[in-house]
Short mmCIF file of C-alpha atoms in Angstrom, two decimals:
data_model
loop_
_atom_site.label_atom_id
_atom_site.label_comp_id
_atom_site.label_asym_id
_atom_site.label_seq_id
_atom_site.Cartn_x
_atom_site.Cartn_y
_atom_site.Cartn_z
CA UNK A 531 -10.18 -11.88 -11.88
CA UNK A 532 -9.71 -12.79 -8.22
CA UNK A 533 -7.71 -10.48 -5.97
CA UNK A 534 -6.70 -10.75 -2.31
CA UNK A 535 -6.95 -7.37 -0.62
CA UNK A 536 -8.49 -8.61 2.64
CA UNK A 537 -8.97 -12.08 4.01
CA UNK A 538 -12.73 -12.06 3.41
CA UNK A 539 -12.05 -11.87 -0.31
CA UNK A 540 -12.05 -15.66 0.24
CA UNK A 541 -15.16 -17.56 1.24
CA UNK A 542 -14.82 -19.87 4.27
CA UNK A 543 -14.52 -22.86 1.90
CA UNK A 544 -11.88 -21.09 -0.20
CA UNK A 545 -9.97 -20.10 2.92
CA UNK A 546 -9.88 -23.74 3.99
CA UNK A 547 -8.69 -24.68 0.49
CA UNK A 548 -5.84 -22.13 0.67
CA UNK A 549 -4.74 -23.52 4.05
CA UNK A 550 -4.84 -27.04 2.56
CA UNK A 551 -2.70 -25.93 -0.39
CA UNK A 552 -0.22 -24.42 2.08
CA UNK A 553 0.58 -27.84 3.50
CA UNK A 554 0.73 -30.17 0.49
CA UNK A 555 4.16 -31.79 0.23
CA UNK A 556 4.73 -31.10 -3.48
CA UNK A 557 3.63 -27.57 -4.43
CA UNK A 558 2.09 -27.27 -7.92
CA UNK A 559 4.40 -25.51 -10.42
CA UNK A 560 1.69 -23.02 -11.37
CA UNK A 561 4.21 -20.19 -11.84
CA UNK A 562 6.72 -22.10 -13.97
CA UNK A 563 8.23 -19.66 -16.47
CA UNK A 564 6.30 -16.75 -14.94
CA UNK A 565 7.10 -13.83 -12.70
CA UNK A 566 5.51 -11.98 -9.79
CA UNK A 567 6.10 -8.28 -9.20
CA UNK A 568 6.53 -7.40 -5.51
CA UNK A 569 6.20 -3.64 -5.01
CA UNK A 570 7.25 -2.40 -1.55
CA UNK A 571 6.54 1.18 -0.51
CA UNK A 572 7.49 0.09 3.05
CA UNK A 573 10.46 -2.12 3.94
CA UNK A 574 9.90 -5.65 5.22
CA UNK A 575 11.89 -8.73 6.25
CA UNK A 576 9.29 -11.48 6.65
CA UNK A 577 6.85 -10.37 3.96
CA UNK A 578 9.52 -9.97 1.28
CA UNK A 579 11.36 -13.19 2.04
CA UNK A 580 8.25 -15.32 2.50
CA UNK A 581 6.65 -14.10 -0.74
CA UNK A 582 9.84 -14.46 -2.77
CA UNK A 583 10.39 -18.03 -1.60
CA UNK A 584 6.74 -18.92 -2.13
CA UNK A 585 7.03 -17.80 -5.75
CA UNK A 586 10.22 -19.83 -6.18
CA UNK A 587 8.59 -22.95 -4.73
CA UNK A 588 5.77 -22.60 -7.25
CA UNK A 589 8.32 -22.49 -10.09
CA UNK A 590 8.21 -18.72 -10.66
CA UNK A 591 10.60 -15.77 -10.49
CA UNK A 592 9.95 -12.96 -7.95
CA UNK A 593 11.01 -9.40 -8.82
CA UNK A 594 11.40 -7.05 -5.83
CA UNK A 595 10.65 -3.41 -6.66
CA UNK A 596 11.07 -0.53 -4.23
CA UNK A 597 8.29 2.02 -4.26
CA UNK A 598 10.47 4.87 -5.49
CA UNK A 599 11.63 2.78 -8.45
CA UNK A 600 8.16 2.84 -9.96
CA UNK A 601 6.99 6.07 -8.28
CA UNK A 602 3.35 5.27 -7.65
CA UNK A 603 1.40 8.45 -8.50
CA UNK A 604 4.65 10.45 -8.75
CA UNK A 605 6.42 9.13 -11.85
CA UNK A 606 3.34 7.27 -13.14
CA UNK A 607 -0.19 6.67 -12.00
CA UNK A 608 -0.93 3.53 -10.00
CA UNK A 609 -3.00 2.29 -12.95
CA UNK A 610 -0.19 2.81 -15.50
CA UNK A 611 2.34 1.02 -13.27
CA UNK A 612 -0.09 -1.86 -12.78
CA UNK A 613 -0.77 -2.20 -16.50
CA UNK A 614 2.95 -2.25 -17.26
CA UNK A 615 3.71 -4.87 -14.59
CA UNK A 616 0.78 -7.01 -15.76
CA UNK A 617 2.53 -7.28 -19.13
CA UNK A 618 5.49 -9.02 -17.49
CA UNK A 619 4.09 -10.89 -14.52
CA UNK A 620 1.38 -13.42 -13.62
CA UNK A 621 0.57 -11.60 -10.36
CA UNK A 622 1.37 -8.40 -8.47
CA UNK A 623 1.92 -8.04 -4.73
CA UNK A 624 2.09 -4.63 -3.10
CA UNK A 625 2.98 -3.39 0.39
CA UNK A 626 1.59 0.13 0.58
CA UNK A 627 0.77 2.97 2.93
CA UNK A 628 -2.74 3.62 1.60
CA UNK A 629 -5.18 0.74 1.11
CA UNK A 630 -6.70 2.70 -1.77
CA UNK A 631 -3.57 1.95 -3.81
CA UNK A 632 -4.14 -1.83 -3.82
CA UNK A 633 -7.82 -1.21 -4.56
CA UNK A 634 -6.85 0.83 -7.63
CA UNK A 635 -4.40 -1.90 -8.73
CA UNK A 636 -7.14 -4.50 -8.44
CA UNK A 637 -9.42 -2.20 -10.42
CA UNK A 638 -7.11 -2.59 -13.45
CA UNK A 639 -8.12 -6.27 -13.26
CA UNK A 640 -5.48 -7.80 -15.53
CA UNK A 641 -3.61 -10.10 -13.10
CA UNK A 642 -4.31 -11.08 -9.45
CA UNK A 643 -3.29 -8.38 -6.95
CA UNK A 644 -2.23 -9.37 -3.42
CA UNK A 645 -2.22 -6.94 -0.49
CA UNK A 646 1.11 -7.44 1.28
CA UNK A 647 0.10 -4.91 3.97
CA UNK A 648 -1.79 -1.64 3.92
CA UNK A 649 -3.01 0.78 6.55
CA UNK A 650 -6.26 -1.20 6.74
CA UNK A 651 -5.23 -4.83 6.60
CA UNK A 652 -2.51 -7.46 6.68
CA UNK A 653 -4.31 -10.50 5.25
CA UNK A 654 -1.11 -12.45 4.46
CA UNK A 655 -0.20 -12.33 8.15
CA UNK A 656 -3.70 -13.49 9.05
CA UNK A 657 -3.38 -16.47 6.70
CA UNK A 658 -0.15 -17.50 8.44
CA UNK A 659 -1.77 -17.01 11.85
CA UNK A 660 -4.70 -19.26 10.96
CA UNK A 661 -2.36 -21.86 9.48
CA UNK A 662 -0.33 -21.84 12.70
CA UNK A 663 -3.43 -22.26 14.85
CA UNK A 664 -4.81 -25.04 12.66
CA UNK A 665 -1.52 -26.94 12.76
CA UNK A 666 -1.35 -26.50 16.54
CA UNK A 667 -4.92 -27.47 17.38
CA UNK A 668 -5.96 -29.60 14.39
CA UNK A 669 -9.02 -27.48 13.63
CA UNK A 670 -10.10 -23.87 14.13
CA UNK A 671 -13.83 -23.98 14.79
CA UNK A 672 -14.65 -23.40 18.44
CA UNK A 673 -11.16 -22.20 19.35
CA UNK A 674 -10.51 -18.72 20.77
CA UNK A 675 -7.76 -16.17 20.25
CA UNK A 676 -7.20 -13.15 22.52
CA UNK A 677 -5.43 -10.22 20.89
CA UNK A 678 -3.87 -7.86 23.44
CA UNK A 679 -3.08 -4.43 22.02
CA UNK A 680 -3.85 -1.89 19.32
CA UNK A 681 -6.76 -2.68 16.99
CA UNK A 682 -4.50 -2.13 13.99
CA UNK A 683 -4.32 -3.64 10.51
CA UNK A 684 -2.95 -6.97 11.85
CA UNK A 685 -5.75 -7.27 14.42
CA UNK A 686 -8.41 -6.36 11.86
CA UNK A 687 -7.41 -9.03 9.34
CA UNK A 688 -6.99 -11.67 12.06
CA UNK A 689 -10.40 -10.81 13.51
CA UNK A 690 -12.09 -11.24 10.12
CA UNK A 691 -10.18 -14.48 9.46
CA UNK A 692 -11.07 -15.88 12.87
CA UNK A 693 -14.73 -15.05 12.32
CA UNK A 694 -14.70 -16.77 8.90
CA UNK A 695 -13.31 -19.97 10.40
CA UNK A 696 -15.65 -20.24 13.39
CA UNK A 697 -13.14 -19.05 15.94
CA UNK A 698 -13.97 -16.66 18.77
CA UNK A 699 -11.94 -13.46 18.50
CA UNK A 700 -11.42 -11.30 21.57
CA UNK A 701 -9.48 -8.06 21.72
CA UNK A 702 -8.37 -5.99 24.72
CA UNK A 703 -7.26 -2.44 23.92
CA UNK A 704 -6.88 0.80 25.89
CA UNK A 705 -9.50 3.50 25.31
CA UNK A 706 -8.96 5.14 21.94
CA UNK A 707 -7.20 2.13 20.41
CA UNK A 708 -10.09 -0.24 19.74
CA UNK A 709 -11.99 -1.05 16.54
CA UNK A 710 -14.30 1.46 14.92
CA UNK A 711 -17.98 0.61 14.68
CA UNK A 712 -17.49 0.13 10.92
CA UNK A 713 -14.74 -2.44 11.52
CA UNK A 714 -16.83 -4.27 14.11
CA UNK A 715 -19.78 -4.43 11.73
CA UNK A 716 -17.59 -5.99 9.05
CA UNK A 717 -16.01 -8.51 11.46
CA UNK A 718 -19.33 -9.48 13.00
CA UNK A 719 -20.84 -9.96 9.54
CA UNK A 720 -18.67 -13.08 9.36
CA UNK A 721 -18.77 -14.26 12.96
CA UNK A 722 -18.08 -13.50 16.58
CA UNK A 723 -15.85 -10.77 18.03
CA UNK A 724 -15.68 -9.52 21.61
CA UNK A 725 -14.14 -6.21 22.69
CA UNK A 726 -12.68 -5.57 26.15
CA UNK A 727 -10.60 -2.94 27.89
CA UNK A 728 -8.98 -5.42 30.31
CA UNK A 729 -6.38 -7.93 29.10
CA UNK A 730 -7.17 -10.44 31.85
CA UNK A 731 -10.83 -10.63 30.82
CA UNK A 732 -9.93 -11.21 27.16
CA UNK A 733 -7.25 -13.78 27.99
CA UNK A 734 -9.34 -15.90 30.37
CA UNK A 735 -9.49 -19.45 28.99
CA UNK A 736 -8.24 -18.45 25.52
CA UNK A 737 -6.47 -21.00 23.31
CA UNK A 738 -4.01 -18.43 21.99
CA UNK A 739 -2.72 -15.06 23.20
CA UNK A 740 -1.57 -12.68 20.47
CA UNK A 741 0.50 -9.49 20.81
CA UNK A 742 1.79 -6.89 18.37
CA UNK A 743 4.00 -3.86 18.82
CA UNK A 744 2.38 -0.87 20.50
CA UNK A 745 4.07 1.47 17.99
CA UNK A 746 3.88 0.42 14.35
CA UNK A 747 6.03 1.70 11.49
CA UNK A 748 5.24 5.36 10.83
CA UNK A 749 3.99 5.98 14.39
CA UNK A 750 7.43 6.53 15.96
CA UNK A 751 6.58 10.11 17.00
CA UNK A 752 3.79 8.68 19.20
CA UNK A 753 6.00 6.06 20.89
CA UNK A 754 6.24 7.71 24.33
CA UNK A 755 2.51 8.41 24.48
CA UNK A 756 1.70 4.88 23.38
CA UNK A 757 3.94 3.34 26.05
CA UNK A 758 1.96 5.28 28.65
CA UNK A 759 -1.41 4.44 27.12
CA UNK A 760 -0.62 0.71 26.84
CA UNK A 761 0.72 0.35 30.37
CA UNK A 762 -0.81 -2.81 31.83
CA UNK A 763 -1.27 -4.42 28.40
CA UNK A 764 1.96 -6.43 28.36
CA UNK A 765 1.61 -10.18 27.78
CA UNK A 766 3.54 -11.65 30.69
CA UNK A 767 3.58 -14.95 32.59
CA UNK A 768 0.66 -13.87 34.78
CA UNK A 769 -1.53 -13.18 31.75
CA UNK A 770 -0.54 -16.47 30.10
CA UNK A 771 -1.52 -18.28 33.31
CA UNK A 772 -5.08 -17.00 32.88
CA UNK A 773 -5.37 -18.57 29.40
CA UNK A 774 -6.21 -22.23 28.84
CA UNK A 775 -3.72 -24.84 30.04
CA UNK A 776 -2.63 -25.55 26.45
CA UNK A 777 -2.60 -21.95 25.26
CA UNK A 778 0.10 -20.76 22.87
CA UNK A 779 1.63 -17.32 22.33
CA UNK A 780 1.72 -15.64 18.91
CA UNK A 781 3.31 -12.41 17.65
CA UNK A 782 3.54 -11.12 14.07
CA UNK A 783 7.03 -9.62 14.70
CA UNK A 784 9.10 -7.55 14.98
CA UNK A 785 8.67 -7.61 18.77
CA UNK A 786 9.62 -4.95 21.29
CA UNK A 787 10.61 -7.18 24.18
CA UNK A 788 9.82 -5.69 27.54
CA UNK A 789 6.97 -3.61 26.06
CA UNK A 790 4.08 -5.62 24.58
CA UNK A 791 5.60 -8.98 25.62
CA UNK A 792 7.88 -10.18 28.40
CA UNK A 793 11.03 -12.15 27.54
CA UNK A 794 9.78 -15.12 29.57
CA UNK A 795 6.74 -15.41 27.28
CA UNK A 796 8.21 -14.78 23.83
CA UNK A 797 11.13 -17.10 24.59
CA UNK A 798 9.04 -19.54 26.63
CA UNK A 799 7.81 -23.03 25.84
CA UNK A 800 4.36 -21.79 24.84
CA UNK A 801 5.71 -19.40 22.21
CA UNK A 802 5.14 -20.40 18.57
CA UNK A 803 6.55 -17.25 16.98
CA UNK A 804 9.17 -18.97 14.80
CA UNK A 805 6.68 -21.54 13.51
CA UNK A 806 4.30 -18.66 12.86
CA UNK A 807 7.02 -16.73 10.96
CA UNK A 808 7.85 -19.80 8.83
CA UNK A 809 4.18 -20.24 8.06
CA UNK A 810 4.23 -16.87 6.28
CA UNK A 811 5.96 -18.65 3.38
CA UNK A 812 3.71 -21.72 3.42
CA UNK A 813 0.55 -19.59 3.58
CA UNK A 814 1.77 -17.38 0.73
CA UNK A 815 2.42 -20.46 -1.39
CA UNK A 816 -1.10 -21.75 -0.74
CA UNK A 817 -2.68 -18.42 -1.63
CA UNK A 818 -0.70 -17.95 -4.84
CA UNK A 819 -1.46 -21.50 -5.99
CA UNK A 820 -5.16 -20.78 -5.46
CA UNK A 821 -5.15 -17.35 -7.15
CA UNK A 822 -3.13 -18.41 -10.20
CA UNK A 823 -5.38 -21.43 -10.73
CA UNK A 824 -8.43 -19.18 -10.45
CA UNK A 825 -6.93 -16.71 -12.96
CA UNK A 826 -6.28 -19.52 -15.46
CA UNK A 827 -9.71 -21.14 -15.13
#
């Protein structure tokens, strides 16, 4: 059984196949008469809506389930919940606090499990990011993306995805907010990644500049400290001017305008954030078509 807990659960060839499936004009009805359970321990706008519509476009029926409705490891064990859901659905997606939860779901191994975000990765966002870059530039190999900010779950999945596709990944983070050596080893096992502590160095000549919030969900108590620590890491017009002449701006959203990104950039002509957000649905459709076909073969 194939699962999708991190983007390198796909080989480079499979990743290219998923991106191809995301763009075909008539999606295969691989989920006709079937359901997909979407378990959300954390709330979401883009992830929920994009996954639900992807399931619908593949002919299936999405069922949204809040975490406290199933009570993972409180009312029932993760394994018992997964076994029950596998009796009703062709696949399970889960947005969780602890990455170990999606690993345990996959360990049941009855239907494909998709990581809709965990503390370690956000591979569905990375798929949409790569799809956006490929549509913008035609191909990914040899391109470069500069991520300005916290080396969080979004950055980690994007870094691995970029490495798998032959892109150069650069990240600029303040001290204390960069990748661990373990993360860097995993990213560099697939390809290139460069780490900087100055945004202007990372952004120089890049094809895309990427920003994410300085304070993610669950880190609200650290917000004041993070604003101080990330001072000088805002993506503004000056930083965009250092990138390549055709560089685009990306953000996984929600954005804190005036913090990690200036209004003139996120609302500017180089911004592709709404295309990127729409690509969440197309990328999800491509992944599910691939996983369901794999499960049936």
